[in-house]
Amino acid sequence: MKAAFYTLGCKVNQYESEYMAQLLKNAGFETVSPNEEADYYIINSCTVTATADKKTAQSVRKFKRTHPNSTVILTGCMPQAFPQKAKELFEADIVISNKDNGEILSFINEYNAKKERIVCINSHKNGDKFDKCEINQFAGRIRAFIKIEDGCNRFCNYCIIPKSRGRVRSKSPDELKAEIEALAKNGIKEAVLVGINLSAYGMGEDFDIGDAVEICANTPGIERVRLGSLEPDHITNSLIERLAKVKKLCPQFHLSLQSGSDKILKAMNRHYTAEEYKSICKKLRNTFEDASITTDVMVGFCGESEEDFNESVQFVKEIAFEKVHIFPYSERSGTAASKIGDDIPKHEKERRTAILAREAEKIRSEYMNSLIGCEKEVLFEAVDENNIYRGYTRGYFPVRMKSDKDLVGKVMTVKITGCQDSEFCIAE
């Protein structure tokens, strides 16, 4: 039997697809590309925006249309947040929630036995424990995403995630230690710790994100540790000082900003001001050599004036983020912001997105060009047919280098000799 996974959304979803793939592999399934013929097509959905929901629906219909004799399975965040919408995607033969990903084999067996459509969407509840999940490889790569936290307690006014993911819960240090040791034995060199609200790892427990970083860094075979997206108000001075002692930690920090306007931050129910955010960035850059700070910015949130937007543009320029993920506000039913309304026209959101993207791209291009002539440590991860090896610096800048030697899995210090726009650096 062949199974193909089509994953939408974040790194947590990518981890969970790998987890489900390994469960099926252990049961004798072969995993293939979603572009190939398969007996089962599993769509692991995202619901962070309305566009994500649209992509999910399109994917479900496409796989059933092009592979009518295959079984189409829908899981992930969309069924969890909007169960009725998911139920009405009749092209999906099996509809389950992300809470039940670990039971995917049981649902497949039940469907095969009864030949009846299955819709089973179990909601998250307060007090839920972290679902046991572990992997020992990551799609044949040498860099693995490792989910250590799930859920969010923040309730930002625009966000549906607490509904689709439940409350904060964390993988135990012992489970993380066993998982990272297995990954290292199977050739993983870089561990990327991920979660829905990663910096809340250990909330209500006697451990925290610093413990997770140290566990991975102390594992033989792991060359690098990297952190996924972080909430800035969780990044305390004591945590920064602790992390700075971990030499294997890559100094790349993705701090979610959302807006450079204090008025909009308050309207979003974010828990910091622009000045507080700036102070954290300054502390990180003063503490970590070659610190790279990346972020997310939302444009067109309800009530965002031209002045508010310009504050965001100026803030992005002032911080000089190494990369900015920009997205227009998308109203989600069931959130606090949906009761206010969406008063910024689509064309205006697109205009603001384009303006901010140009400024962010300019900053990134200037920084990457400043690397020319510098020596940087690179972990090479893959190679193409022309012996061009691809990897990343500790600051998460892509690098390409031609070599006749096998560099995959190797950490090397290389000299940056050029840049291809802001896409990647060239090295020798």
Coordinates of C-alpha atoms in Angstrom, one line a residue:
M1 CA 0.0 0.0 0.0
K2 CA 1.2 3.5 -0.9
A3 CA 0.5 6.7 1.1
A4 CA 1.2 10.2 0.0
F5 CA 1.2 13.3 2.3
Y6 CA 0.3 16.8 1.2
T7 CA 1.2 19.2 4.0
L8 CA 0.0 22.7 4.4
G9 CA 1.1 25.2 7.0
C10 CA 3.8 25.4 9.7
K11 CA 6.7 23.3 10.8
V12 CA 4.6 21.6 13.4
N13 CA 2.4 20.2 10.6
Q14 CA 5.5 19.0 8.8
Y15 CA 6.6 17.2 11.9
E16 CA 3.2 15.6 12.4
S17 CA 3.1 14.5 8.7
E18 CA 6.4 12.8 9.3
Y19 CA 5.1 11.2 12.5
M20 CA 2.1 9.8 10.6
A21 CA 4.2 8.6 7.8
Q22 CA 6.4 6.7 10.2
L23 CA 3.4 5.1 11.8
L24 CA 2.2 3.9 8.4
K25 CA 5.7 2.8 7.4
N26 CA 5.9 0.6 10.5
A27 CA 2.7 -1.0 9.4
G28 CA 4.1 -1.8 6.0
F29 CA 3.1 1.2 3.9
E30 CA 5.3 2.8 1.4
T31 CA 5.4 6.7 1.4
V32 CA 5.5 8.3 -2.0
S33 CA 5.3 11.9 -3.4
P34 CA 1.8 13.4 -3.7
N35 CA 2.6 13.7 -7.4
E36 CA 2.7 9.9 -7.7
E37 CA -0.1 7.3 -7.7
A38 CA -1.0 6.2 -4.2
D39 CA -3.7 4.3 -2.4
Y40 CA -4.1 7.0 0.3
Y41 CA -3.7 10.7 0.0
I42 CA -3.4 12.5 3.4
I43 CA -4.0 16.2 3.4
N44 CA -2.6 17.7 6.6
S45 CA -4.4 21.1 6.7
C46 CA -3.6 24.6 8.0
T47 CA -6.3 27.1 9.0
V48 CA -4.4 30.2 10.0
T49 CA -5.9 32.2 7.2
A50 CA -9.0 31.9 4.9
T51 CA -6.6 31.3 2.0
A52 CA -5.3 28.2 3.9
D53 CA -8.8 26.9 4.2
K54 CA -9.3 27.5 0.5
K55 CA -6.1 25.6 -0.4
T56 CA -7.2 22.7 1.8
A57 CA -10.6 22.4 0.1
Q58 CA -9.0 22.6 -3.3
S59 CA -6.5 19.9 -2.4
V60 CA -9.1 17.5 -1.1
R61 CA -11.2 17.9 -4.3
K62 CA -8.1 17.7 -6.6
F63 CA -6.9 14.4 -5.1
K64 CA -10.3 12.8 -5.2
R65 CA -10.9 14.0 -8.8
T66 CA -7.5 12.8 -10.1
H67 CA -7.4 9.6 -8.1
P68 CA -11.1 8.6 -7.7
N69 CA -10.2 5.1 -6.6
S70 CA -7.9 6.2 -3.8
T71 CA -8.8 7.0 -0.2
V72 CA -8.6 10.7 0.6
I73 CA -7.9 11.6 4.3
L74 CA -8.3 15.1 5.7
T75 CA -6.6 16.0 9.0
G76 CA -4.8 18.9 10.6
C77 CA -6.0 22.2 11.9
M78 CA -8.9 23.0 9.6
P79 CA -11.2 20.1 10.8
Q80 CA -10.3 21.0 14.4
A81 CA -11.2 24.7 14.0
F82 CA -14.1 24.4 11.6
P83 CA -15.6 20.8 11.9
Q84 CA -18.7 21.6 10.0
K85 CA -16.8 22.9 7.0
A86 CA -14.6 19.9 7.1
K87 CA -17.5 17.5 7.3
E88 CA -19.0 19.1 4.2
L89 CA -15.9 18.3 2.1
F90 CA -17.5 15.1 0.9
E91 CA -14.6 14.2 -1.3
A92 CA -12.7 13.3 1.9
D93 CA -13.4 9.7 2.7
I94 CA -11.9 10.1 6.2
V95 CA -12.0 13.3 8.2
I96 CA -10.2 13.4 11.5
S97 CA -8.7 16.0 13.9
N98 CA -5.1 16.8 14.5
K99 CA -5.8 15.4 18.0
D100 CA -6.2 12.0 16.5
N101 CA -3.2 11.9 14.1
G102 CA -1.7 9.1 16.2
E103 CA -4.7 6.9 15.4
I104 CA -4.5 7.3 11.6
L105 CA -3.8 3.6 11.0
S106 CA -6.9 2.6 13.1
F107 CA -9.1 4.9 11.0
I108 CA -7.7 3.5 7.8
N109 CA -8.4 -0.1 9.0
E110 CA -11.9 0.9 10.1
Y111 CA -12.7 2.5 6.7
N112 CA -11.4 -0.5 4.8
A113 CA -13.5 -2.9 6.9
K114 CA -16.8 -0.9 6.7
K115 CA -16.3 1.0 3.4
E116 CA -18.2 3.8 5.0
R117 CA -17.2 7.4 5.2
I118 CA -15.6 8.3 8.6
V119 CA -15.9 11.8 10.3
C120 CA -14.4 11.8 13.7
I121 CA -13.4 15.2 15.0
N122 CA -12.5 15.2 18.7
S123 CA -12.1 18.6 20.3
H124 CA -9.3 19.7 22.5
K125 CA -10.1 20.1 26.2
N126 CA -8.5 22.0 29.1
G127 CA -6.2 19.7 30.9
D128 CA -5.2 17.6 27.8
K129 CA -1.8 16.1 28.0
F130 CA 0.8 16.3 25.3
D131 CA 0.0 13.6 22.8
K132 CA 2.8 11.0 22.6
C133 CA 4.6 11.4 19.3
E134 CA 8.1 10.8 18.2
I135 CA 10.1 10.3 15.0
N136 CA 13.5 8.8 14.3
Q137 CA 14.2 10.4 10.9
F138 CA 12.9 13.3 8.9
A139 CA 12.1 12.6 5.3
G140 CA 15.7 11.6 4.5
R141 CA 17.1 14.9 5.6
I142 CA 19.9 15.9 8.0
R143 CA 17.9 18.7 9.6
A144 CA 14.8 17.7 11.6
F145 CA 11.9 19.6 13.0
I146 CA 11.1 18.3 16.5
K147 CA 7.7 19.2 18.0
I148 CA 8.1 19.8 21.7
E149 CA 5.1 22.0 22.4
D150 CA 1.4 22.2 21.3
G151 CA -1.4 24.7 21.9
C152 CA -1.6 28.3 22.9
N153 CA -3.1 30.3 25.7
R154 CA -2.5 33.8 24.3
F155 CA -5.8 34.5 22.5
C156 CA -4.6 37.1 20.1
N157 CA -7.7 38.8 18.7
Y158 CA -7.1 37.7 15.1
C159 CA -6.1 34.1 15.8
I160 CA -8.0 30.9 15.5
I161 CA -5.1 28.7 16.7
P162 CA -6.3 28.2 20.3
K163 CA -9.4 26.7 18.9
S164 CA -7.5 24.5 16.4
R165 CA -4.7 23.5 18.8
G166 CA -6.0 23.7 22.3
R167 CA -4.1 24.9 25.4
V168 CA -0.3 24.8 26.0
R169 CA 1.1 21.4 26.7
S170 CA 4.7 20.1 26.5
K171 CA 6.7 17.0 25.6
S172 CA 8.6 15.8 28.6
P173 CA 12.4 16.2 28.7
D174 CA 12.8 12.4 28.9
E175 CA 10.7 11.9 25.8
L176 CA 12.7 14.6 24.0
K177 CA 16.0 13.1 25.0
A178 CA 15.0 9.7 23.7
E179 CA 13.8 11.2 20.4
I180 CA 16.8 13.4 19.8
E181 CA 19.1 10.5 20.5
A182 CA 17.3 8.3 17.9
L183 CA 17.4 11.1 15.4
A184 CA 21.1 11.6 15.9
K185 CA 21.8 7.9 15.5
N186 CA 20.0 8.1 12.1
G187 CA 22.1 10.9 10.8
I188 CA 20.3 14.1 11.9
K189 CA 22.9 16.9 12.4
E190 CA 20.6 19.8 13.2
A191 CA 17.6 19.9 15.5
V192 CA 15.0 22.5 15.0
L193 CA 12.7 22.8 18.0
V194 CA 9.2 23.7 17.0
G195 CA 5.8 24.3 18.7
I196 CA 2.6 26.2 18.3
N197 CA 3.8 28.6 21.0
L198 CA 7.3 27.3 21.4
S199 CA 8.5 29.8 24.0
A200 CA 5.7 28.5 26.3
Y201 CA 7.4 25.1 26.4
G202 CA 7.3 23.8 30.0
M203 CA 4.5 26.2 31.1
G204 CA 3.2 24.9 34.4
E205 CA 6.0 22.3 34.6
D206 CA 9.5 22.3 36.2
F207 CA 11.3 22.7 32.9
D208 CA 11.5 25.3 30.1
I209 CA 12.8 26.0 26.6
G210 CA 16.4 26.3 28.0
D211 CA 16.3 22.7 29.1
A212 CA 15.1 21.6 25.7
V213 CA 18.0 23.4 24.0
E214 CA 20.5 21.9 26.4
I215 CA 19.2 18.4 25.9
C216 CA 19.6 18.6 22.2
A217 CA 23.0 20.3 22.3
N218 CA 24.4 17.6 24.7
T219 CA 23.4 14.8 22.4
P220 CA 26.3 13.2 20.6
G221 CA 26.0 13.7 16.8
I222 CA 23.9 16.8 16.9
E223 CA 26.0 19.7 15.5
R224 CA 23.4 22.4 15.7
V225 CA 20.3 23.4 17.6
R226 CA 17.8 26.0 16.2
L227 CA 14.7 27.5 17.6
G228 CA 11.4 27.9 15.7
S229 CA 9.1 30.9 16.1
L230 CA 9.2 32.6 19.5
E231 CA 6.9 35.1 21.3
P232 CA 9.1 38.1 22.2
D233 CA 7.6 38.8 25.6
H234 CA 8.7 35.3 26.7
I235 CA 12.4 36.1 25.9
T236 CA 13.7 37.2 29.3
N237 CA 17.2 38.4 30.0
S238 CA 17.9 35.3 32.1
L239 CA 16.8 33.1 29.2
I240 CA 19.0 35.0 26.8
E241 CA 22.0 34.6 29.1
R242 CA 21.4 30.9 29.5
L243 CA 21.0 30.3 25.8
A244 CA 24.2 32.2 25.1
K245 CA 26.2 29.5 26.9
V246 CA 25.0 26.9 24.4
K247 CA 27.6 27.0 21.7
K248 CA 25.6 24.7 19.4
L249 CA 22.6 27.0 19.4
C250 CA 22.3 28.9 16.1
P251 CA 21.9 32.6 16.8
Q252 CA 18.8 32.9 14.5
F253 CA 15.7 34.2 16.3
H254 CA 12.3 34.4 14.7
L255 CA 10.4 36.8 16.9
S256 CA 6.8 37.3 15.9
L257 CA 6.1 41.1 15.6
Q258 CA 2.8 41.5 13.8
S259 CA 2.9 45.3 13.9
G260 CA 5.2 48.2 14.7
S261 CA 2.3 50.3 15.9
D262 CA 1.5 50.2 19.6
K263 CA -2.1 51.0 18.8
I264 CA -2.5 48.0 16.6
L265 CA -0.5 45.7 18.9
K266 CA -3.0 46.6 21.7
A267 CA -5.9 46.0 19.3
M268 CA -4.5 42.6 18.4
N269 CA -4.1 41.7 22.1
R270 CA -0.4 41.3 21.8
H271 CA 1.5 41.5 25.1
Y272 CA 4.3 43.9 24.4
T273 CA 5.0 47.4 23.0
A274 CA 7.2 48.2 20.0
E275 CA 9.8 49.7 22.4
E276 CA 9.8 46.5 24.5
Y277 CA 10.2 44.4 21.3
K278 CA 13.1 46.6 20.2
S279 CA 14.8 46.2 23.5
I280 CA 14.7 42.4 23.2
C281 CA 16.3 42.6 19.7
K282 CA 19.0 44.9 21.0
K283 CA 19.8 42.4 23.8
L284 CA 19.9 39.5 21.4
R285 CA 22.3 41.3 19.0
N286 CA 24.5 42.5 21.9
T287 CA 24.7 39.0 23.3
F288 CA 25.0 36.7 20.3
E289 CA 27.7 37.3 17.6
D290 CA 26.1 37.6 14.2
A291 CA 22.6 37.3 15.6
S292 CA 20.0 37.0 12.8
I293 CA 16.5 38.3 13.7
T294 CA 13.5 37.4 11.5
T295 CA 9.8 38.1 12.0
D296 CA 6.2 38.1 10.8
V297 CA 4.2 41.3 10.1
M298 CA 0.5 41.5 9.4
V299 CA -0.8 44.3 7.3
G300 CA -4.4 45.6 7.1
F301 CA -5.6 44.5 10.5
C302 CA -9.0 46.1 11.3
G303 CA -8.5 49.7 12.2
E304 CA -5.0 50.0 10.8
S305 CA -4.6 53.5 9.5
E306 CA -2.0 54.7 7.0
E307 CA -0.1 56.2 9.9
D308 CA -0.2 52.9 11.7
F309 CA 1.1 51.1 8.7
N310 CA 3.9 53.6 8.2
E311 CA 4.9 53.0 11.8
S312 CA 5.3 49.3 10.9
V313 CA 7.4 50.1 7.8
Q314 CA 9.7 52.4 9.8
F315 CA 10.0 49.8 12.6
V316 CA 11.0 47.1 10.1
K317 CA 13.7 49.5 8.7
E318 CA 14.9 50.4 12.2
I319 CA 15.3 46.8 13.4
A320 CA 16.7 45.8 10.0
F321 CA 15.3 42.3 10.1
E322 CA 17.2 39.7 8.1
K323 CA 13.9 38.4 6.8
V324 CA 10.3 39.4 7.1
H325 CA 7.2 37.2 6.4
I326 CA 4.4 39.6 5.4
F327 CA 0.8 38.6 5.2
P328 CA -2.5 40.5 4.9
Y329 CA -5.0 40.2 7.7
S330 CA -7.6 37.5 7.1
E331 CA -10.7 37.5 9.2
R332 CA -11.4 34.2 11.0
S333 CA -14.9 33.5 12.3
G334 CA -14.8 32.7 16.0
T335 CA -12.1 35.2 16.9
A336 CA -12.6 38.4 18.8
A337 CA -11.5 40.5 15.8
S338 CA -14.3 38.9 13.6
K339 CA -16.8 40.8 15.8
I340 CA -15.2 44.1 14.9
G341 CA -15.2 43.5 11.1
D342 CA -12.6 43.8 8.3
D343 CA -12.5 47.4 7.3
I344 CA -9.4 47.5 5.1
P345 CA -10.2 46.7 1.4
K346 CA -8.3 43.9 -0.3
H347 CA -6.5 46.2 -2.8
E348 CA -5.3 48.3 0.1
K349 CA -3.9 45.3 1.9
E350 CA -2.1 44.3 -1.3
R351 CA -0.7 47.7 -1.7
R352 CA 0.7 47.8 1.8
T353 CA 2.0 44.3 1.5
A354 CA 3.9 45.3 -1.6
I355 CA 5.4 48.4 0.0
L356 CA 6.6 46.5 3.1
A357 CA 7.9 43.6 1.0
R358 CA 10.1 46.0 -1.1
E359 CA 11.6 47.5 2.1
A360 CA 12.2 44.1 3.7
E361 CA 13.8 42.7 0.5
K362 CA 16.1 45.7 0.3
I363 CA 17.3 45.2 3.9
R364 CA 17.9 41.5 3.3
S365 CA 19.7 42.0 0.0
E366 CA 22.0 44.6 1.6
Y367 CA 22.8 42.3 4.4
M368 CA 23.5 39.3 2.2
N369 CA 25.8 41.4 0.1
S370 CA 27.7 42.5 3.2
L371 CA 28.6 38.8 3.7
I372 CA 30.7 38.8 0.6
G373 CA 34.3 38.2 1.6
C374 CA 33.3 36.8 5.0
E375 CA 33.9 33.3 6.2
K376 CA 30.9 31.5 7.5
E377 CA 30.1 28.1 8.9
V378 CA 27.7 26.1 6.7
L379 CA 26.0 22.8 7.2
F380 CA 25.5 21.3 3.8
E381 CA 22.2 19.4 3.4
A382 CA 21.7 18.4 -0.2
V383 CA 23.3 18.3 -3.7
D384 CA 22.0 18.6 -7.2
E385 CA 23.1 16.9 -10.4
N386 CA 25.7 19.5 -11.1
N387 CA 27.5 18.9 -7.8
I388 CA 26.1 22.2 -6.4
Y389 CA 25.8 21.7 -2.7
R390 CA 23.1 23.6 -0.7
G391 CA 23.3 24.4 3.0
Y392 CA 22.7 27.1 5.6
T393 CA 24.8 29.4 7.8
R394 CA 24.2 29.5 11.5
G395 CA 22.1 32.7 10.8
Y396 CA 20.0 30.7 8.4
F397 CA 21.2 32.2 5.1
P398 CA 21.1 29.8 2.2
V399 CA 24.5 29.0 0.6
R400 CA 25.4 27.1 -2.6
M401 CA 28.9 25.8 -3.4
K402 CA 30.2 23.6 -6.2
S403 CA 32.4 20.7 -5.0
D404 CA 33.7 17.3 -6.3
K405 CA 33.7 16.0 -2.7
D406 CA 30.7 14.7 -0.9
L407 CA 29.7 17.5 1.5
V408 CA 26.2 16.4 2.6
G409 CA 26.0 16.3 6.3
K410 CA 29.3 18.2 6.7
V411 CA 29.8 21.4 8.6
M412 CA 32.4 23.5 6.9
T413 CA 33.8 27.1 7.1
V414 CA 33.5 28.6 3.6
K415 CA 34.2 32.0 2.1
I416 CA 31.2 33.9 0.7
T417 CA 32.1 35.1 -2.8
G418 CA 28.8 36.4 -4.1
C419 CA 25.0 36.6 -3.8
Q420 CA 22.1 35.8 -6.1
D421 CA 19.9 38.7 -5.4
S422 CA 18.5 38.0 -1.9
E423 CA 17.9 34.3 -2.6
F424 CA 21.2 32.7 -1.7
C425 CA 24.9 33.2 -1.2
I426 CA 27.6 31.7 -3.3
A427 CA 30.7 30.2 -1.6
E428 CA 34.0 28.6 -2.3

